[in-house]
PDB file of C-alpha atoms in Angstrom:
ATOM      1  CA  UNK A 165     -15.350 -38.414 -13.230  1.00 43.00           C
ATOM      2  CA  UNK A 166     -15.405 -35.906 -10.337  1.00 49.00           C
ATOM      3  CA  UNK A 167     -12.817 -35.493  -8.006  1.00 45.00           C
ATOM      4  CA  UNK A 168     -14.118 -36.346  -3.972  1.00 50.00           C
ATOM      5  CA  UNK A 169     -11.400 -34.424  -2.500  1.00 46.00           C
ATOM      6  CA  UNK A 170     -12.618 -36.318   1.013  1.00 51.00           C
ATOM      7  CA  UNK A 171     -11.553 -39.002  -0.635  1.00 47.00           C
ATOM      8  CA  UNK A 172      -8.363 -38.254  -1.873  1.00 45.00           C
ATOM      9  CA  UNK A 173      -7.569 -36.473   1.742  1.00 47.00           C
ATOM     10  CA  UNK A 174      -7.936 -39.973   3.417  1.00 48.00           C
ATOM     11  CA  UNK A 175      -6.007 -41.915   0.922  1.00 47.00           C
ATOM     12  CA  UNK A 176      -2.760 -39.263   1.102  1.00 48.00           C
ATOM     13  CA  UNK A 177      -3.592 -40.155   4.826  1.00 51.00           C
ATOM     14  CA  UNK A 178      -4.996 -37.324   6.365  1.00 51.00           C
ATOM     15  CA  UNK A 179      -8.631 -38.283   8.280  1.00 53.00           C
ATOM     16  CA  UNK A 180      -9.676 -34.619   7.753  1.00 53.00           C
ATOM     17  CA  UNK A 181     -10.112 -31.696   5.031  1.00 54.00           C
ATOM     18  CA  UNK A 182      -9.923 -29.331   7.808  1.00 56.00           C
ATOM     19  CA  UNK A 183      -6.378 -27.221   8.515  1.00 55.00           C
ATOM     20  CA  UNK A 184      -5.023 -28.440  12.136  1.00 57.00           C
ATOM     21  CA  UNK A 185      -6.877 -26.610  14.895  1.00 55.00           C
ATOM     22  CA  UNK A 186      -3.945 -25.019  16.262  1.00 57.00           C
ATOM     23  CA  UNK A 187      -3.344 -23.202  12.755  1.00 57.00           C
ATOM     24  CA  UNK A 188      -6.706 -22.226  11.784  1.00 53.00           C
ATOM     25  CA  UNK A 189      -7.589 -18.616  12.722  1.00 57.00           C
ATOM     26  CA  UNK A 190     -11.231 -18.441  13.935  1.00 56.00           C
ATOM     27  CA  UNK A 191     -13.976 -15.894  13.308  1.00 62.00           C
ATOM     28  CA  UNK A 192     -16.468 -15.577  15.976  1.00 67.00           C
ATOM     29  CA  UNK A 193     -20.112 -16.205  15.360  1.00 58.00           C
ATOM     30  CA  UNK A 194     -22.098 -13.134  14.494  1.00 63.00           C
ATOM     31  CA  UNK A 195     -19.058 -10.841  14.751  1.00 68.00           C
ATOM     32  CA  UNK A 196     -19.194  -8.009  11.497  1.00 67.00           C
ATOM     33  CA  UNK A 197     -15.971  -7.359  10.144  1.00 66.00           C
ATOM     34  CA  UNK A 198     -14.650  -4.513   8.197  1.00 68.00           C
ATOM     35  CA  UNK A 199     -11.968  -4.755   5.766  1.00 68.00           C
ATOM     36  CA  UNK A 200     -12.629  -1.887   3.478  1.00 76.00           C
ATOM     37  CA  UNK A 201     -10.550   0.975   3.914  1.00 83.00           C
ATOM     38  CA  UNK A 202     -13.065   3.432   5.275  1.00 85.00           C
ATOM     39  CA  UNK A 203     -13.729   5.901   2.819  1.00 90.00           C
ATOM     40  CA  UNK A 204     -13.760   8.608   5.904  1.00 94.00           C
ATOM     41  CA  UNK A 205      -9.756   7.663   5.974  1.00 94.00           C
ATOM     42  CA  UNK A 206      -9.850   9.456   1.961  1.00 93.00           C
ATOM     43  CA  UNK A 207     -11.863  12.612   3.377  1.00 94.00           C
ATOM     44  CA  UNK A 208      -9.413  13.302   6.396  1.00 95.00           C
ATOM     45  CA  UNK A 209      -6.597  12.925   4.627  1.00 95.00           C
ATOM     46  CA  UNK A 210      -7.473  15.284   1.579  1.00 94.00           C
ATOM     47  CA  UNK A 211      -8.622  17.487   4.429  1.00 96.00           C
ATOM     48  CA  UNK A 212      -5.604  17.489   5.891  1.00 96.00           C
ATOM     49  CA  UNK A 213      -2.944  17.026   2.711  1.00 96.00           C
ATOM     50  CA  UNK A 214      -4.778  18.377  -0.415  1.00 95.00           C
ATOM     51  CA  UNK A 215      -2.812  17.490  -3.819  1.00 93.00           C
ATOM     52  CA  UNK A 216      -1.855  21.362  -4.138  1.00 94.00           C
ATOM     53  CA  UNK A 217       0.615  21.117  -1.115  1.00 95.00           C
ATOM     54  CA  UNK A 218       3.050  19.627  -3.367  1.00 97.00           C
ATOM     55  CA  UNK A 219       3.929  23.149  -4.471  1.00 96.00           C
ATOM     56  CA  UNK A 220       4.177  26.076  -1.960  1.00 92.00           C
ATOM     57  CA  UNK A 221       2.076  28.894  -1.815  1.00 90.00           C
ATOM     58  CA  UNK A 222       3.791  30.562  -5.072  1.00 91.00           C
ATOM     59  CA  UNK A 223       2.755  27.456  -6.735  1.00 90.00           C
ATOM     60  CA  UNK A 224       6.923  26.312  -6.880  1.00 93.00           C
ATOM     61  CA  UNK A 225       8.476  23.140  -5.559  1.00 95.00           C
ATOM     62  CA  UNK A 226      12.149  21.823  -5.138  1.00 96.00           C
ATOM     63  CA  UNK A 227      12.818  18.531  -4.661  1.00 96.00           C
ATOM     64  CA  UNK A 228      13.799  19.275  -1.100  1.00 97.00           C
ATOM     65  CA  UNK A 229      10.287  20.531  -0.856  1.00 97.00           C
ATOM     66  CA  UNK A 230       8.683  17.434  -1.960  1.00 98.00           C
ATOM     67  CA  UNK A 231      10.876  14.905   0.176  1.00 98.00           C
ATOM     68  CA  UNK A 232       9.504  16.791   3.092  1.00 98.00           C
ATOM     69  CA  UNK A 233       6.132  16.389   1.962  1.00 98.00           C
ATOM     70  CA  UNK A 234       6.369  13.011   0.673  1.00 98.00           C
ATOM     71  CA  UNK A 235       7.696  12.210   4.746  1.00 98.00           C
ATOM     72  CA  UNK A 236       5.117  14.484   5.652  1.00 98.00           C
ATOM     73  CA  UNK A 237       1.950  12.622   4.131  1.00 98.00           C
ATOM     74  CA  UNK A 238       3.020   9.511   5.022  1.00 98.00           C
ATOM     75  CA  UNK A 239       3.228   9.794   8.333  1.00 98.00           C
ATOM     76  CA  UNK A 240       0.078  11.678   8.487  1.00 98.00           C
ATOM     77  CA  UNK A 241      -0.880   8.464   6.609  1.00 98.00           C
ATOM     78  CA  UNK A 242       0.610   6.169   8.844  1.00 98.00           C
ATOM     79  CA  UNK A 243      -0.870   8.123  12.386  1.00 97.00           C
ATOM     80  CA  UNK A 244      -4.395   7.892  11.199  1.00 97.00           C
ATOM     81  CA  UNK A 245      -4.405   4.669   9.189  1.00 96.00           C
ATOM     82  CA  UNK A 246      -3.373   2.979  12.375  1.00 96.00           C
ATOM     83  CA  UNK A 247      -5.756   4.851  14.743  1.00 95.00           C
ATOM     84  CA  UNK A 248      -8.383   2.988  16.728  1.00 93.00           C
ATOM     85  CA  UNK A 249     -10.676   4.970  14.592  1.00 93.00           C
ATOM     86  CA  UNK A 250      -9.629   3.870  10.707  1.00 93.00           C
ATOM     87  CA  UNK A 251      -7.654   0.468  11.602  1.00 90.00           C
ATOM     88  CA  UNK A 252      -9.607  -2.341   9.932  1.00 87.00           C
ATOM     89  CA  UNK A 253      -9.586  -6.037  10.027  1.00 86.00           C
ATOM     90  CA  UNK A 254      -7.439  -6.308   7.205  1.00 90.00           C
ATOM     91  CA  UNK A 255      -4.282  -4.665   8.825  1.00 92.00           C
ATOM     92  CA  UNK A 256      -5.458  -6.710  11.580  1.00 91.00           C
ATOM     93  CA  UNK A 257      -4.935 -10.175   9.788  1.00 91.00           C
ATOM     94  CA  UNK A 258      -1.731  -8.551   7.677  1.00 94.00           C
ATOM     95  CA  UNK A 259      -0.274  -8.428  10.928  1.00 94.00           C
ATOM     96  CA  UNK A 260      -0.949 -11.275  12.685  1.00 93.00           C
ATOM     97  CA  UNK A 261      -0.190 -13.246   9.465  1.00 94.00           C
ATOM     98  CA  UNK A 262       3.500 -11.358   9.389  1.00 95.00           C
ATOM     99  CA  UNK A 263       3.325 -12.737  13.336  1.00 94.00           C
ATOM    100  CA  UNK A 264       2.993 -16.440  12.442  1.00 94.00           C
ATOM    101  CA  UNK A 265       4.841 -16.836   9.665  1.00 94.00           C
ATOM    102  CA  UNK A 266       7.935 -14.039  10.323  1.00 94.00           C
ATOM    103  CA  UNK A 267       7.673 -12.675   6.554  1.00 94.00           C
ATOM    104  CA  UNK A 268       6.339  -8.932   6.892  1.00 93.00           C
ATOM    105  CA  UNK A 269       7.258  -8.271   2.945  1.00 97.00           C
ATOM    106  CA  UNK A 270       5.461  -7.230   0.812  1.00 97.00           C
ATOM    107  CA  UNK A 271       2.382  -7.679   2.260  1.00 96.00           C
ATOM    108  CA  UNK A 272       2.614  -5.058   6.088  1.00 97.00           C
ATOM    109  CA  UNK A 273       4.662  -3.064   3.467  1.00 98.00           C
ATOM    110  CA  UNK A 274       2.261  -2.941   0.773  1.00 97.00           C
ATOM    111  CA  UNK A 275      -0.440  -1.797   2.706  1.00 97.00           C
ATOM    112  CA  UNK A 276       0.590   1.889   3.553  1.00 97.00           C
ATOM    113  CA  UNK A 277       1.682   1.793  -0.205  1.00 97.00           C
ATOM    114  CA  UNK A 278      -1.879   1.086  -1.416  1.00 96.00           C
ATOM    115  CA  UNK A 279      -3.467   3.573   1.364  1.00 97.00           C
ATOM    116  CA  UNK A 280      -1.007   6.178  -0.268  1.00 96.00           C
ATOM    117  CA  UNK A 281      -2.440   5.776  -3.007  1.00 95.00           C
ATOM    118  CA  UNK A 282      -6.417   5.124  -2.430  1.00 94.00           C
ATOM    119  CA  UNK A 283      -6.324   8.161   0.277  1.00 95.00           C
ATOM    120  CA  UNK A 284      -4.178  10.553  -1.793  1.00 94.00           C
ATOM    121  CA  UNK A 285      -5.462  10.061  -5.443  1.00 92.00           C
ATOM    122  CA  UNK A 286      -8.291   7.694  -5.358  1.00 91.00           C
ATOM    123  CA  UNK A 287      -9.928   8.235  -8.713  1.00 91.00           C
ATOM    124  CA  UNK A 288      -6.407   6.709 -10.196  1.00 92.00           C
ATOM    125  CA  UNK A 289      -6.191   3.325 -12.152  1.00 92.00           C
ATOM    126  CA  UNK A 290      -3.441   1.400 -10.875  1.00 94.00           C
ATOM    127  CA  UNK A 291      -2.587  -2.077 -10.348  1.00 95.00           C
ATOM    128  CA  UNK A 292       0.116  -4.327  -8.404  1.00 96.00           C
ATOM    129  CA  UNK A 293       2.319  -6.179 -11.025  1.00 96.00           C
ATOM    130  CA  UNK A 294       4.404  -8.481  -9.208  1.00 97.00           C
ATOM    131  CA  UNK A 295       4.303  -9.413  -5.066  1.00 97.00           C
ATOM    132  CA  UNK A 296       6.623 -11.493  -4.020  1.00 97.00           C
ATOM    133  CA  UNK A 297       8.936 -11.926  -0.750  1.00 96.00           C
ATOM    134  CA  UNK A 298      11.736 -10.186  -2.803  1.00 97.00           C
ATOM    135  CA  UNK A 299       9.696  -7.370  -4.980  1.00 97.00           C
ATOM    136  CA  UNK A 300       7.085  -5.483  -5.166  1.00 98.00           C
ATOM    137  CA  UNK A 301       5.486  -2.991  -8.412  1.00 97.00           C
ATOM    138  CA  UNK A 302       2.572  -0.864  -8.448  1.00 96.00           C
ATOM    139  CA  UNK A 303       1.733   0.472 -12.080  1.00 95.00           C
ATOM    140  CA  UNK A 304      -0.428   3.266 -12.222  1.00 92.00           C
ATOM    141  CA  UNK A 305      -2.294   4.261 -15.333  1.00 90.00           C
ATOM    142  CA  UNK A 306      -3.476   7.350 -14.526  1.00 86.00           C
ATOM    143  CA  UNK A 307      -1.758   9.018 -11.594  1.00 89.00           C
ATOM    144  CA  UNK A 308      -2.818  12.711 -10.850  1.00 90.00           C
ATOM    145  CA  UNK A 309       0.272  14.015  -9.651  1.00 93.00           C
ATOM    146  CA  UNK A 310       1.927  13.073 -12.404  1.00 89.00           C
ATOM    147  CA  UNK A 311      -0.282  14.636 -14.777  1.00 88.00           C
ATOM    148  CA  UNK A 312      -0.581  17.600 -12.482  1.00 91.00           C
ATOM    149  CA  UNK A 313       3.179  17.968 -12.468  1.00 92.00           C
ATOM    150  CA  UNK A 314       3.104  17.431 -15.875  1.00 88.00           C
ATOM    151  CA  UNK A 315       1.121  20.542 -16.542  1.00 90.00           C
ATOM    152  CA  UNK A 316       3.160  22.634 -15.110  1.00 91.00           C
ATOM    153  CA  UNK A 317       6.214  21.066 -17.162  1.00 90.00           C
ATOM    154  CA  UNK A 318       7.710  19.027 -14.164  1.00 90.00           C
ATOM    155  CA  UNK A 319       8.945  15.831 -14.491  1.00 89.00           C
ATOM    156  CA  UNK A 320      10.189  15.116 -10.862  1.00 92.00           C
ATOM    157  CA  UNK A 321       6.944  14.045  -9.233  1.00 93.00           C
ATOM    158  CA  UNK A 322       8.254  10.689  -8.302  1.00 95.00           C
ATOM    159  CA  UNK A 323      10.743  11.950  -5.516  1.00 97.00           C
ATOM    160  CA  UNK A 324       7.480  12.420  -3.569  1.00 97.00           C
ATOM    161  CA  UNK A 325       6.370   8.940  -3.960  1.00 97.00           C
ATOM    162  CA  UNK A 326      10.000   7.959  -3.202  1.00 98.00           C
ATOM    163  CA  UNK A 327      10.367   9.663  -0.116  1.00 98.00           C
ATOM    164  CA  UNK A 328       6.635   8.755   1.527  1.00 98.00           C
ATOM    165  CA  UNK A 329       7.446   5.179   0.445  1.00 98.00           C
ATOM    166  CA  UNK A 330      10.712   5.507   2.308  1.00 98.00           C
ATOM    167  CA  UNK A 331       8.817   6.577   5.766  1.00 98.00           C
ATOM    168  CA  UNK A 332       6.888   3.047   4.912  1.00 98.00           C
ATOM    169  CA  UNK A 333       9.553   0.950   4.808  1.00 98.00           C
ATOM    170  CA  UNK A 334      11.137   2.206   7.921  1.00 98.00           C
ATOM    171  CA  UNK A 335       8.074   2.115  10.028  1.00 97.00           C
ATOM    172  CA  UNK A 336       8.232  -1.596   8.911  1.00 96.00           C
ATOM    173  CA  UNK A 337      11.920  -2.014   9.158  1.00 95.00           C
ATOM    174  CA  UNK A 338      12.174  -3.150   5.735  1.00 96.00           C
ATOM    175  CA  UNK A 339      15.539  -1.951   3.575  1.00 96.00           C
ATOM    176  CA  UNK A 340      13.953  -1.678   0.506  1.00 98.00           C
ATOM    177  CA  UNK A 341      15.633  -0.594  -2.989  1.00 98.00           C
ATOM    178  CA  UNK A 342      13.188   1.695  -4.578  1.00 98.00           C
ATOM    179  CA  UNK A 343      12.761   3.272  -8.063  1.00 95.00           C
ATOM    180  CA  UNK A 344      10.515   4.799 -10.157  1.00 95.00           C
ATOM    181  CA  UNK A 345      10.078   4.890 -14.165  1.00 90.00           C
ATOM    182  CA  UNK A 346       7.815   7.332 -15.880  1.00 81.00           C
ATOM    183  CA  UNK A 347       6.403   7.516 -19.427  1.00 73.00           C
ATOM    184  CA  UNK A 348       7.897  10.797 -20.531  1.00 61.00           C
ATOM    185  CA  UNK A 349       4.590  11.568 -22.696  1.00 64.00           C
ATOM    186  CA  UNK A 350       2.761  12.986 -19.722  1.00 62.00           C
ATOM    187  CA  UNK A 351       0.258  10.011 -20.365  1.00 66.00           C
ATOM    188  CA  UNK A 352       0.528   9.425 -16.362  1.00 68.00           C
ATOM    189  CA  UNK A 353       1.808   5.719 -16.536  1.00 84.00           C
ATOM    190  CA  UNK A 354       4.399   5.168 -13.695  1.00 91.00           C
ATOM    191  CA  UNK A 355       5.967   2.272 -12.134  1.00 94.00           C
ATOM    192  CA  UNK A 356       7.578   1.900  -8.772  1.00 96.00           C
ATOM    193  CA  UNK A 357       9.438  -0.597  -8.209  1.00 97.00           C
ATOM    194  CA  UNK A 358      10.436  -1.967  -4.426  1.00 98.00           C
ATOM    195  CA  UNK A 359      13.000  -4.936  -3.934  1.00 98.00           C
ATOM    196  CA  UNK A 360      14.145  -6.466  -0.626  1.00 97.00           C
ATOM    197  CA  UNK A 361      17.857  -5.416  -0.395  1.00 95.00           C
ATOM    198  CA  UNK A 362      20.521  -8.407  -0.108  1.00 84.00           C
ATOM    199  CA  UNK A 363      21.110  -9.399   3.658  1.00 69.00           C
ATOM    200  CA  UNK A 364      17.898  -7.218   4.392  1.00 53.00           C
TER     201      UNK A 364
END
């Protein structure tokens, strides 16, 4: 026998299936929303921060060098993701969400880490393994700067992706604990790992 969830609403004794007025966000009628990144967000980005910057014009890097960069791209990241030109309805409703119910992690976080990664290396297979109000891990499968670094027998590709993260978290006052674990075989699996830091 099928449940008739109208049913069971009125017995529990609530007279409607509908969330309270007050709570429910509306869409207006006829209004087109985006929430795809825009794929012209990936083009100005790689326009402006090709992969290659991570080494200087000798082809080098330091890890000095890439904290600089890693600040660098992010808040390249940050300035155009948040433009009236690229801003979408999904940062929109992260944000007004964060607003009503006063948790911003992972979720305001999360976003700037996913647009790192879609705008940076978008042909990468990666997926979020845990999101919750205490941590957060991205695994990625396939990442090209890892694989890039590897071919030039690096291993320290990850301070990069540490330090942009790090511009993330301040911009959304978050003190985050962040770290990084590589598969040594230069297959390009990575984790980061992000966790809400006690009292934070």
């Amino acid at each position: 026998m099928a449940l008739d969830f109208k049913v069971l609403q009125k017995v529990k004794g609530n007279p409607s299936t509908e969330v309270a007025g007050n709570r429910r966000l509306k869409i207006n009628p006829g209004q087109d929303y985006k929430y795809d990144m825009p794929k012209e967000l990936i083009y100005k980005v790689m326009e402006e921060f090709p992969l290659e910057s991570l080494f200087d014009s000798e082809g080098e890097t330091s890890e000095e060098y890439l904290i600089n960069r890693g600040k660098a791209f992010m808040n390249l990241l940050i300035n155009e993701a948040d433009s009236d030109t690229f801003r979408d309805r999904t940062a929109e409703m992260i944000e007004r969400v964060a607003k009503q119910t006063g948790i911003s992690f992972p979720h305001v976080f999360e976003r700037y880490v996913e647009l790192g990664i879609l705008t940076l290396r978008p042909r990468d297979a990666w997926t979020v393994t845990e999101a919750t109000t205490k941590a957060l891990k991205f695994r990625n499968f396939n990442c090209s700067i890892g694989k890039m670094f590897a071919e030039k027998r690096l291993n320290n590709c990850h301070v990069f992706c540490l330090a942009a993260n790090q511009v993330a978290a301040e911009k959304t006052s978050l003190s985050l604990d962040m770290f990084c674990s590589k598969d040594l075989n230069d297959s390009g699996l990575c984790e980061l790992v992000f966790r809400v830091q006690q009292g934070g």
